[in-house]
PDB file of C-alpha atoms in Angstrom:
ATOM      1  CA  UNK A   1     -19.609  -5.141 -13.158  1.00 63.00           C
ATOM      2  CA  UNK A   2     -19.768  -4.801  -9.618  1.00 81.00           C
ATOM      3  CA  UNK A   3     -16.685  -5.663  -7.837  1.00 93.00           C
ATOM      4  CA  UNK A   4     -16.850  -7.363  -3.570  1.00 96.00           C
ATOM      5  CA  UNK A   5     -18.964  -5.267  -2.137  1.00 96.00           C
ATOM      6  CA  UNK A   6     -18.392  -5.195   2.066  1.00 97.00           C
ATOM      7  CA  UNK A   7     -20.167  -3.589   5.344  1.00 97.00           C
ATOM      8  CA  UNK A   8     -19.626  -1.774   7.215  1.00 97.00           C
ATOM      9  CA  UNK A   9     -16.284  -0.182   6.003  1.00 96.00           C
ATOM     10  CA  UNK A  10     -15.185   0.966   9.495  1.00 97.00           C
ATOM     11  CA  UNK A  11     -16.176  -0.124  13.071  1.00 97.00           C
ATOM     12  CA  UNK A  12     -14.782   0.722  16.662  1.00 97.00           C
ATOM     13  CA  UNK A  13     -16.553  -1.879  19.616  1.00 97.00           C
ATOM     14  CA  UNK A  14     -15.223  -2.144  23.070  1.00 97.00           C
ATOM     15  CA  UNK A  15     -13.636  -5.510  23.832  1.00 96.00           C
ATOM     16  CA  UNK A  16     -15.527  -8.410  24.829  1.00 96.00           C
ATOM     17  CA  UNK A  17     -18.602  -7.113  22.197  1.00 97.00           C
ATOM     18  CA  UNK A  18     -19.797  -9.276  19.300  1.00 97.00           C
ATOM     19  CA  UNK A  19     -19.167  -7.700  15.794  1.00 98.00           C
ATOM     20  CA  UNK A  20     -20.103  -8.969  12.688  1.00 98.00           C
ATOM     21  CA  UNK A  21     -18.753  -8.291   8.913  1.00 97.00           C
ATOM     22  CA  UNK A  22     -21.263  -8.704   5.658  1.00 97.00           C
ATOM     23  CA  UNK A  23     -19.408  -9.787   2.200  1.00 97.00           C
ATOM     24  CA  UNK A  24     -21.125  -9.844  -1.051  1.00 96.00           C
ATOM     25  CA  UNK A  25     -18.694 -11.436  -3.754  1.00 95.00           C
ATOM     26  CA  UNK A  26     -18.700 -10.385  -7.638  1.00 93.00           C
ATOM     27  CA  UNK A  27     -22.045 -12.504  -9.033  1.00 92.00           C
ATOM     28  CA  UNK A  28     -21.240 -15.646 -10.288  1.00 88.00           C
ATOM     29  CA  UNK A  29     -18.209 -16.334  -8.243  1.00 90.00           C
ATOM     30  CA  UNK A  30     -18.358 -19.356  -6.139  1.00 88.00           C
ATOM     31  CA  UNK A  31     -15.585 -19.031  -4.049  1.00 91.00           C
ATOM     32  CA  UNK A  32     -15.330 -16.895  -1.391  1.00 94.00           C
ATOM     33  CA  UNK A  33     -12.520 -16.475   0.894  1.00 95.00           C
ATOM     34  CA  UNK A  34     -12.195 -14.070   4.170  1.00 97.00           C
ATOM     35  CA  UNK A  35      -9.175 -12.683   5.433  1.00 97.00           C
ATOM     36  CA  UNK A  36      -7.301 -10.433   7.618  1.00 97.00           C
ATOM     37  CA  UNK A  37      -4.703  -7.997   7.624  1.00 97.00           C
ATOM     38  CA  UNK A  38      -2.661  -6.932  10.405  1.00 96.00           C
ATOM     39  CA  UNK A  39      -1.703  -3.418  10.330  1.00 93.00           C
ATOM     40  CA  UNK A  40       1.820  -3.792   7.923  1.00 91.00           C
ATOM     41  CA  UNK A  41       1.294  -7.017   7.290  1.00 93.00           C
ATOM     42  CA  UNK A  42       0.231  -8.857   4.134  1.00 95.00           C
ATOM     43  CA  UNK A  43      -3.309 -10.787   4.423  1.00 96.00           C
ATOM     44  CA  UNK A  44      -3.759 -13.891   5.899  1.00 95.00           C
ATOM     45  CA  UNK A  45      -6.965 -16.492   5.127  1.00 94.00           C
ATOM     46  CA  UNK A  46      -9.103 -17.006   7.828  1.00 96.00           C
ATOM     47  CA  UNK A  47     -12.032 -19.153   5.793  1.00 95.00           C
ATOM     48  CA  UNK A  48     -12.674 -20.507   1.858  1.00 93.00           C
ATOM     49  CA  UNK A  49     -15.529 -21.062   1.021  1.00 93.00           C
ATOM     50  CA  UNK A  50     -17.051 -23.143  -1.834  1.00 89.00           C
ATOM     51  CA  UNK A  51     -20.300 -22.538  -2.815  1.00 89.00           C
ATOM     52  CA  UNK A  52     -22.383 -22.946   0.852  1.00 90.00           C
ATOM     53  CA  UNK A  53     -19.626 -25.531   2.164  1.00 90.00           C
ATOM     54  CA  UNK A  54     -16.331 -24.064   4.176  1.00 92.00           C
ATOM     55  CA  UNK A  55     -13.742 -26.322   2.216  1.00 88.00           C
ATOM     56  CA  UNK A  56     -10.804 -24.569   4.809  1.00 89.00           C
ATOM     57  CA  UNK A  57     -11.778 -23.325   7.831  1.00 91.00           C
ATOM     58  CA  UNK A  58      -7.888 -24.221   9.624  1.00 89.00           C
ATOM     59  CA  UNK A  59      -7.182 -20.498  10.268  1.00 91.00           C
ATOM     60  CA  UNK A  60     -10.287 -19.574  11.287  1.00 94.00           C
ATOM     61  CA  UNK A  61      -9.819 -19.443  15.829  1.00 93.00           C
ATOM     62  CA  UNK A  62     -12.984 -21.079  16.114  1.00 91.00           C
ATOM     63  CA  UNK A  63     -13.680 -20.417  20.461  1.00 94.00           C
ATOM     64  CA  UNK A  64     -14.369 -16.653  19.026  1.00 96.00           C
ATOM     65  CA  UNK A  65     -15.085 -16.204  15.368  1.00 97.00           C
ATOM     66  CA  UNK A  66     -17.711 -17.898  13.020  1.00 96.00           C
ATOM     67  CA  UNK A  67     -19.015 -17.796   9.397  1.00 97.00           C
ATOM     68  CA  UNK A  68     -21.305 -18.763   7.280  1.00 95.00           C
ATOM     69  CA  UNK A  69     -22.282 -18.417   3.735  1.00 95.00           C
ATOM     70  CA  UNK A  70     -26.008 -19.369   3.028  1.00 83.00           C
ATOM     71  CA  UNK A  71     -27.313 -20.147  -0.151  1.00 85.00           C
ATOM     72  CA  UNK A  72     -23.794 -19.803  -1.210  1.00 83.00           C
ATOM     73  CA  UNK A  73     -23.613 -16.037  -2.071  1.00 91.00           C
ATOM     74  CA  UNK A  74     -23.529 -13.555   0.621  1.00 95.00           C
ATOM     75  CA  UNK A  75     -21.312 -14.388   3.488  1.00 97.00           C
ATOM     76  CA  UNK A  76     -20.970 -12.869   7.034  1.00 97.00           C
ATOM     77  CA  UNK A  77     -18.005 -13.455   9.281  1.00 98.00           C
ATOM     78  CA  UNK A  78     -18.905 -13.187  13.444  1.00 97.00           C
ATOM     79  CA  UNK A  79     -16.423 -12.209  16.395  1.00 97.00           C
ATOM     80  CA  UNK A  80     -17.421 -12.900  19.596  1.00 96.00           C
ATOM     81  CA  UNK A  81     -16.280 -11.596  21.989  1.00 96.00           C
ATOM     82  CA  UNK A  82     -13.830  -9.479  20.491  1.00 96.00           C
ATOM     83  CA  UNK A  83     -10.195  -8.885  21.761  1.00 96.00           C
ATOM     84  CA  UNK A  84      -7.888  -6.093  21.764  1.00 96.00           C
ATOM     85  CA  UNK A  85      -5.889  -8.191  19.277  1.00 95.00           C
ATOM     86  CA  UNK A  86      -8.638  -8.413  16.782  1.00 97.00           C
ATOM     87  CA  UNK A  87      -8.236  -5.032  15.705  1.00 97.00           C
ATOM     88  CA  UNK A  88      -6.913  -5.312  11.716  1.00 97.00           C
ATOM     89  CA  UNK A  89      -8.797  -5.066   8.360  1.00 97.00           C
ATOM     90  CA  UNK A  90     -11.184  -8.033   7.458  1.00 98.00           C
ATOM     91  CA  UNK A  91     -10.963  -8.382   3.567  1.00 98.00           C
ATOM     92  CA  UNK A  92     -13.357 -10.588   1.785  1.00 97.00           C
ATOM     93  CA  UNK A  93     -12.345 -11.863  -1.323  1.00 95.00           C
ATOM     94  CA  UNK A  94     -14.107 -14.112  -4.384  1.00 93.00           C
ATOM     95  CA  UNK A  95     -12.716 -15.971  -7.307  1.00 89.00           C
ATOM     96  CA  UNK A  96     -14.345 -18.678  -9.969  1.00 82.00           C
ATOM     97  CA  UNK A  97     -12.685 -21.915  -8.893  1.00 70.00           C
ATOM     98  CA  UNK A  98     -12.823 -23.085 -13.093  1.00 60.00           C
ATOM     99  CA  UNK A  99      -8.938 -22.488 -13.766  1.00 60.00           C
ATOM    100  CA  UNK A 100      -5.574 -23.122 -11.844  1.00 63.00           C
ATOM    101  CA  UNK A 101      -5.420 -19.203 -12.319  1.00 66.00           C
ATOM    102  CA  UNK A 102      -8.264 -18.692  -9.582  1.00 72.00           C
ATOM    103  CA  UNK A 103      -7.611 -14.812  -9.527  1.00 82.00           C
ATOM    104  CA  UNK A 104      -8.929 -13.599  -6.659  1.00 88.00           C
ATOM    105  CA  UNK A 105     -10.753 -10.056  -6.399  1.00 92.00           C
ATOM    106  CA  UNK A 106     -10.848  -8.443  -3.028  1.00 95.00           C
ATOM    107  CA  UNK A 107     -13.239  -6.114  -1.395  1.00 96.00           C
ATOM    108  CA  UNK A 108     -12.377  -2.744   0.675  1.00 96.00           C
ATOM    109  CA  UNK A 109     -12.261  -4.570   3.610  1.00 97.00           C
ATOM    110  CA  UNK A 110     -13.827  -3.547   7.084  1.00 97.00           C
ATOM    111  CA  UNK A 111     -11.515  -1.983   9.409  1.00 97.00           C
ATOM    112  CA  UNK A 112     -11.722  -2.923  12.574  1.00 98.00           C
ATOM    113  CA  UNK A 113     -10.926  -1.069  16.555  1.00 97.00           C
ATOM    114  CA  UNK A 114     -11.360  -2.928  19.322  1.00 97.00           C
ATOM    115  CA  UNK A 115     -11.148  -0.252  22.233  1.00 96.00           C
TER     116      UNK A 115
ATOM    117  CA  UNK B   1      12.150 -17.442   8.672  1.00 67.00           C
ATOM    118  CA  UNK B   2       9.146 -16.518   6.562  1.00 78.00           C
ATOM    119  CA  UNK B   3       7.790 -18.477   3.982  1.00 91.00           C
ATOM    120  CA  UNK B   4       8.311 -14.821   2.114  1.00 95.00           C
ATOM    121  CA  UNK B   5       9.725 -12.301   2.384  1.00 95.00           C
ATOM    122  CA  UNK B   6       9.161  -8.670   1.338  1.00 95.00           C
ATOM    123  CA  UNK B   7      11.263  -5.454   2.156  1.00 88.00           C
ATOM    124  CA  UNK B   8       8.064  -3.265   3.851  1.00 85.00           C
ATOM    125  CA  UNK B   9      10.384  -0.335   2.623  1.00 87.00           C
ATOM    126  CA  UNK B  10       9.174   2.373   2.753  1.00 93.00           C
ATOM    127  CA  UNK B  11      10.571   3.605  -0.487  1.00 95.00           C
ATOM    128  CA  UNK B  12      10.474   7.280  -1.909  1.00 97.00           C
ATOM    129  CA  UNK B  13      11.341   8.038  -5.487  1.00 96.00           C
ATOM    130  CA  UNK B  14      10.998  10.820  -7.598  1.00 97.00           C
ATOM    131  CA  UNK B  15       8.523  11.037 -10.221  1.00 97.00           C
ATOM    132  CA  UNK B  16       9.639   9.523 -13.588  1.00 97.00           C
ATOM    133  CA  UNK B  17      11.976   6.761 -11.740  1.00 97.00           C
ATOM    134  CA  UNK B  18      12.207   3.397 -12.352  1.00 97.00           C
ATOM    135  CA  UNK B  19      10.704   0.941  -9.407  1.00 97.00           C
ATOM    136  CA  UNK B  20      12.359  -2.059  -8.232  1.00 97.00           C
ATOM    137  CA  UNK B  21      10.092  -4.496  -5.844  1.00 97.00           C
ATOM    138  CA  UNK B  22      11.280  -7.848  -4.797  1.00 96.00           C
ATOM    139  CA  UNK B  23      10.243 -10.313  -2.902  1.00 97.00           C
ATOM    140  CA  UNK B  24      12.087 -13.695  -2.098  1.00 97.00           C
ATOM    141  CA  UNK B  25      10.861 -17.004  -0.823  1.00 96.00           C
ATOM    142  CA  UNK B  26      11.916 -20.119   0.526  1.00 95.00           C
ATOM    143  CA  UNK B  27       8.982 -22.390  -0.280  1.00 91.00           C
ATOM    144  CA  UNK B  28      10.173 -24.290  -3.854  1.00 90.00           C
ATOM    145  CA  UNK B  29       6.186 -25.117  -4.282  1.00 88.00           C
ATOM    146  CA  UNK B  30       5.222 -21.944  -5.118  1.00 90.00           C
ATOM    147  CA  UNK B  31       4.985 -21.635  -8.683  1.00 89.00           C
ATOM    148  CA  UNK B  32       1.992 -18.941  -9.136  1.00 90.00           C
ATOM    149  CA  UNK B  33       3.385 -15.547  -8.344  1.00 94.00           C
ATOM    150  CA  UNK B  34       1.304 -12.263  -8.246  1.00 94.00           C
ATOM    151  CA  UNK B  35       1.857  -9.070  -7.879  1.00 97.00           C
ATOM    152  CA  UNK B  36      -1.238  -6.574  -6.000  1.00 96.00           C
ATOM    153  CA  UNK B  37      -1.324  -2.954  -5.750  1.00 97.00           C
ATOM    154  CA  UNK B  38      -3.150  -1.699  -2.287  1.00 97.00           C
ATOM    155  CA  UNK B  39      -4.221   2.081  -1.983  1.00 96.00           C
ATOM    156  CA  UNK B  40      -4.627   3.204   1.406  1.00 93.00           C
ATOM    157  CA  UNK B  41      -8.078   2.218   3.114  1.00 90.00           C
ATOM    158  CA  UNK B  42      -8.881  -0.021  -0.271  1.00 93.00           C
ATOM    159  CA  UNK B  43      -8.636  -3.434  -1.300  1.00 94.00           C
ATOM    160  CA  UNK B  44      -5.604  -4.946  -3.021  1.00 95.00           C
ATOM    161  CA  UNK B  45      -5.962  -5.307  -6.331  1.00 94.00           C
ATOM    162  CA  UNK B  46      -4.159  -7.452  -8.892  1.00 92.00           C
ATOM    163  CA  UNK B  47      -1.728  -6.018 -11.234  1.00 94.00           C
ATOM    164  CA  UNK B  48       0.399  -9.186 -12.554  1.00 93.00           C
ATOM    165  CA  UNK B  49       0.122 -13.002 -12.757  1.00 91.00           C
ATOM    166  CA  UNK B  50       2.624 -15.313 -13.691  1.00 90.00           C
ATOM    167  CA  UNK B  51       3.978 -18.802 -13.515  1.00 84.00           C
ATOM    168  CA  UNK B  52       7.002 -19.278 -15.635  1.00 83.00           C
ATOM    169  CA  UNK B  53      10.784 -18.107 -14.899  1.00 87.00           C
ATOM    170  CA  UNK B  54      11.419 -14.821 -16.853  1.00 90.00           C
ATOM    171  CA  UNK B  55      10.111 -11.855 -17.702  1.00 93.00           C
ATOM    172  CA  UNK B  56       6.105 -10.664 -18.282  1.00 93.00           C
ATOM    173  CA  UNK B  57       4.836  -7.114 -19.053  1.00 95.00           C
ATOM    174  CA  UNK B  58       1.890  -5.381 -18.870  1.00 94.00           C
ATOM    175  CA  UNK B  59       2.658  -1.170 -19.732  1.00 96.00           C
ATOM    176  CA  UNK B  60       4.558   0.299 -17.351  1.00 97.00           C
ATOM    177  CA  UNK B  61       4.834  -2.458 -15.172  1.00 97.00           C
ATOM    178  CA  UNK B  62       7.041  -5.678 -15.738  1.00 97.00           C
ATOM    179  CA  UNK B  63       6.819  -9.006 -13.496  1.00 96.00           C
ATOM    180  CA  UNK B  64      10.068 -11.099 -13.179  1.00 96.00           C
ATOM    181  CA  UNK B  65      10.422 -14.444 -11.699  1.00 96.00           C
ATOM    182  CA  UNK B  66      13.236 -16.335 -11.119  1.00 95.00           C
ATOM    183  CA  UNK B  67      12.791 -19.707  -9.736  1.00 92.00           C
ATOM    184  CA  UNK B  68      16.037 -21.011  -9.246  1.00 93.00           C
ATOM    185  CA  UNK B  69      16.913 -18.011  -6.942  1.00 94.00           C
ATOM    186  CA  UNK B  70      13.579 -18.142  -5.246  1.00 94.00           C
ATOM    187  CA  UNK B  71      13.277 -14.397  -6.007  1.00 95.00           C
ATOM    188  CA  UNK B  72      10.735 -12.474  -7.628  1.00 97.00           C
ATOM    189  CA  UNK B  73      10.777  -9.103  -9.105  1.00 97.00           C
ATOM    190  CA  UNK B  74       8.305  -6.124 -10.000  1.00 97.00           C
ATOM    191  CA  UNK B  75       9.766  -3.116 -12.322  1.00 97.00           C
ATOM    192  CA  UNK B  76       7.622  -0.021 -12.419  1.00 98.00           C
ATOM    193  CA  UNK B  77       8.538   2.642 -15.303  1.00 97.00           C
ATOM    194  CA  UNK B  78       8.235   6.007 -15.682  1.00 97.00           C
ATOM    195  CA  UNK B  79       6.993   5.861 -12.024  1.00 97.00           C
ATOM    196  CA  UNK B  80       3.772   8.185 -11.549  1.00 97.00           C
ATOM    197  CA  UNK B  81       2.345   9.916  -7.987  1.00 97.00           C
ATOM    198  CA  UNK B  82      -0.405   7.779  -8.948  1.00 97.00           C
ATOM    199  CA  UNK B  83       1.676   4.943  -8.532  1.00 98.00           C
ATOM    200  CA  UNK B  84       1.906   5.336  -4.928  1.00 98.00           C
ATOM    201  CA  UNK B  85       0.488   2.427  -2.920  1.00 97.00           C
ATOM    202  CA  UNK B  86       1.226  -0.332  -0.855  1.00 97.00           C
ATOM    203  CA  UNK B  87       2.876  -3.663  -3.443  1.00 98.00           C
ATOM    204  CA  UNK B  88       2.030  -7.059  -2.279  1.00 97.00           C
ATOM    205  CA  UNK B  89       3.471  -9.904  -3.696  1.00 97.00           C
ATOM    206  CA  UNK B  90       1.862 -13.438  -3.350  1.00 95.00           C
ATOM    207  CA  UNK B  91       1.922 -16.499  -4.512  1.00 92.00           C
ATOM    208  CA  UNK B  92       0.985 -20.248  -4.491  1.00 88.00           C
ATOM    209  CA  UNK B  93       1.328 -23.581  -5.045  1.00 85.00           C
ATOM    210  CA  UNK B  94       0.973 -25.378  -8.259  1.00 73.00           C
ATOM    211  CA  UNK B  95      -1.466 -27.995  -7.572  1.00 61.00           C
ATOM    212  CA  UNK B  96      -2.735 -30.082  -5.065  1.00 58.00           C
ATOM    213  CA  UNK B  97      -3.930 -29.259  -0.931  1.00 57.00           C
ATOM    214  CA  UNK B  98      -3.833 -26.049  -0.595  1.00 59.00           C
ATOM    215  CA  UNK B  99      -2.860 -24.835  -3.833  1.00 68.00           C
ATOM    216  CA  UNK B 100      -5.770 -21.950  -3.887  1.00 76.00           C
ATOM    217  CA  UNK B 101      -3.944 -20.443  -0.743  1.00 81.00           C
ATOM    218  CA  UNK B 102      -1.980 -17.460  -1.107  1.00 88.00           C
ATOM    219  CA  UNK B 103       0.969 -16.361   0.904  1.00 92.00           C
ATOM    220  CA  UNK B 104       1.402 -12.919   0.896  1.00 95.00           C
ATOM    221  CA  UNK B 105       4.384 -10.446   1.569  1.00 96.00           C
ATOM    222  CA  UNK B 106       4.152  -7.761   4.151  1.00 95.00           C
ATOM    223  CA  UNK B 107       3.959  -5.232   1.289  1.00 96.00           C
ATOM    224  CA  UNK B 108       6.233  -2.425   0.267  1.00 96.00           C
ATOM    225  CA  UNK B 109       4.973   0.941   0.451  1.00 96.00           C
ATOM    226  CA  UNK B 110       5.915   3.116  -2.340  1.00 97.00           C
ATOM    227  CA  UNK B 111       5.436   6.966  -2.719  1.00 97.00           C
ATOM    228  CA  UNK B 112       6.076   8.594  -6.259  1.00 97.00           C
ATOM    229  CA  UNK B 113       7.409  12.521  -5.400  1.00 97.00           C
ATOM    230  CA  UNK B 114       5.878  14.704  -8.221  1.00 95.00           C
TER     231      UNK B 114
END
């Protein structure tokens, strides 16, 4: 079985340029979160999504970034304009929402540089 | 304070040693506590999942939880160079808003010395 599959892996932009992250989760998952990790720091949600609908978009610093998950597979995750700070790894994840469990299964991330 | 909170380390042991991870947290909601391994440039992946007080194995690897300590625990044995990664723990709330969201440690990152 495939595991989250995300592009590109690795991508260096100078500030103030849009940039844009592709997720696709394991098949059959519904849930979809994205996240990002700070360079020694654990991950922290950004979006969840269920299905096509954004159930928690709180995290998500909505004057700059935006997602959206049509048809309620593939997702992509926008920055724009990027900032200096924005440089981290963006990790999508996927679960089945069915069970309390809810294990999620992460992708390699995309590594970000803003220059 | 942090909701948790996780020695970054990092920690060097010698091949064949036994591992000691811990993590501690001050939230008394969280009652799902995982354990994820995260090679360098990859993913984390999940190693252990529990939700009771005590003790839960899986190989080489045993999960610990103690709840009225607010302190969690991750044993490796017969530690391996393979072994070496970054250890998250996480965890989350029973039930109820939110309880899908996982708060995760800052990691520990662990090399194994052949």
């Amino acid at each position: 079985e495939a595991g989250v599959v995300q592009s590109p892996r690795y991508k260096i932009i100078e500030k103030k340029q849009p940039v844009a992250f592709w997720c696709n989760p394991i098949s059959g998952h519904n849930t979809l979160y994205w996240y990002r990790q700070n360079l020694g720091q654990g991950p922290e949600l950004l979006i969840r999504y269920e299905n096509e609908e954004a159930v928690d978009d709180s995290q998500l610093p909505k004057d700059r970034f935006s997602a959206e998950r049509l048809k309620g597979v593939d997702s992509t995750l926008k920055i724009q304009p990027a900032e200096l700070g924005d440089s981290a790894v963006y990790l999508c994840a996927s679960s089945l929402i069915w069970n309390i469990e809810e294990t999620q299964y992460f992708g390699p991330g995309t590594r970000l540089l803003v220059l | 304070q942090k909701e948790v909170e996780q020695d970054p380390g990092p920690l060097s042991v010698p091949e064949g040693a036994i591992v000691s991870l811990n993590c501690t947290y001050s939230n008394s909601a969280f009652q799902y506590f995982m354990w994820y391994r995260q090679y360098s440039r990859k993913g984390p992946e999940l190693l252990m999942y529990t939700y009771s007080s005590g003790n839960k194995e899986d190989g080489r690897f045993t999960a610990q939880v103690d709840k009225s300590s607010k302190y969690i625990s991750l044993f490796i044995r017969d530690s391996q160079p393979s072994d070496s990664a970054t250890y998250l723990c996480a965890m989350k709330p029973y039930s109820g808003a939110g309880s899908y969201q996982l708060t995760f440690g800052k990691g520990t990152k662990l090399s194994v010395i052949p």
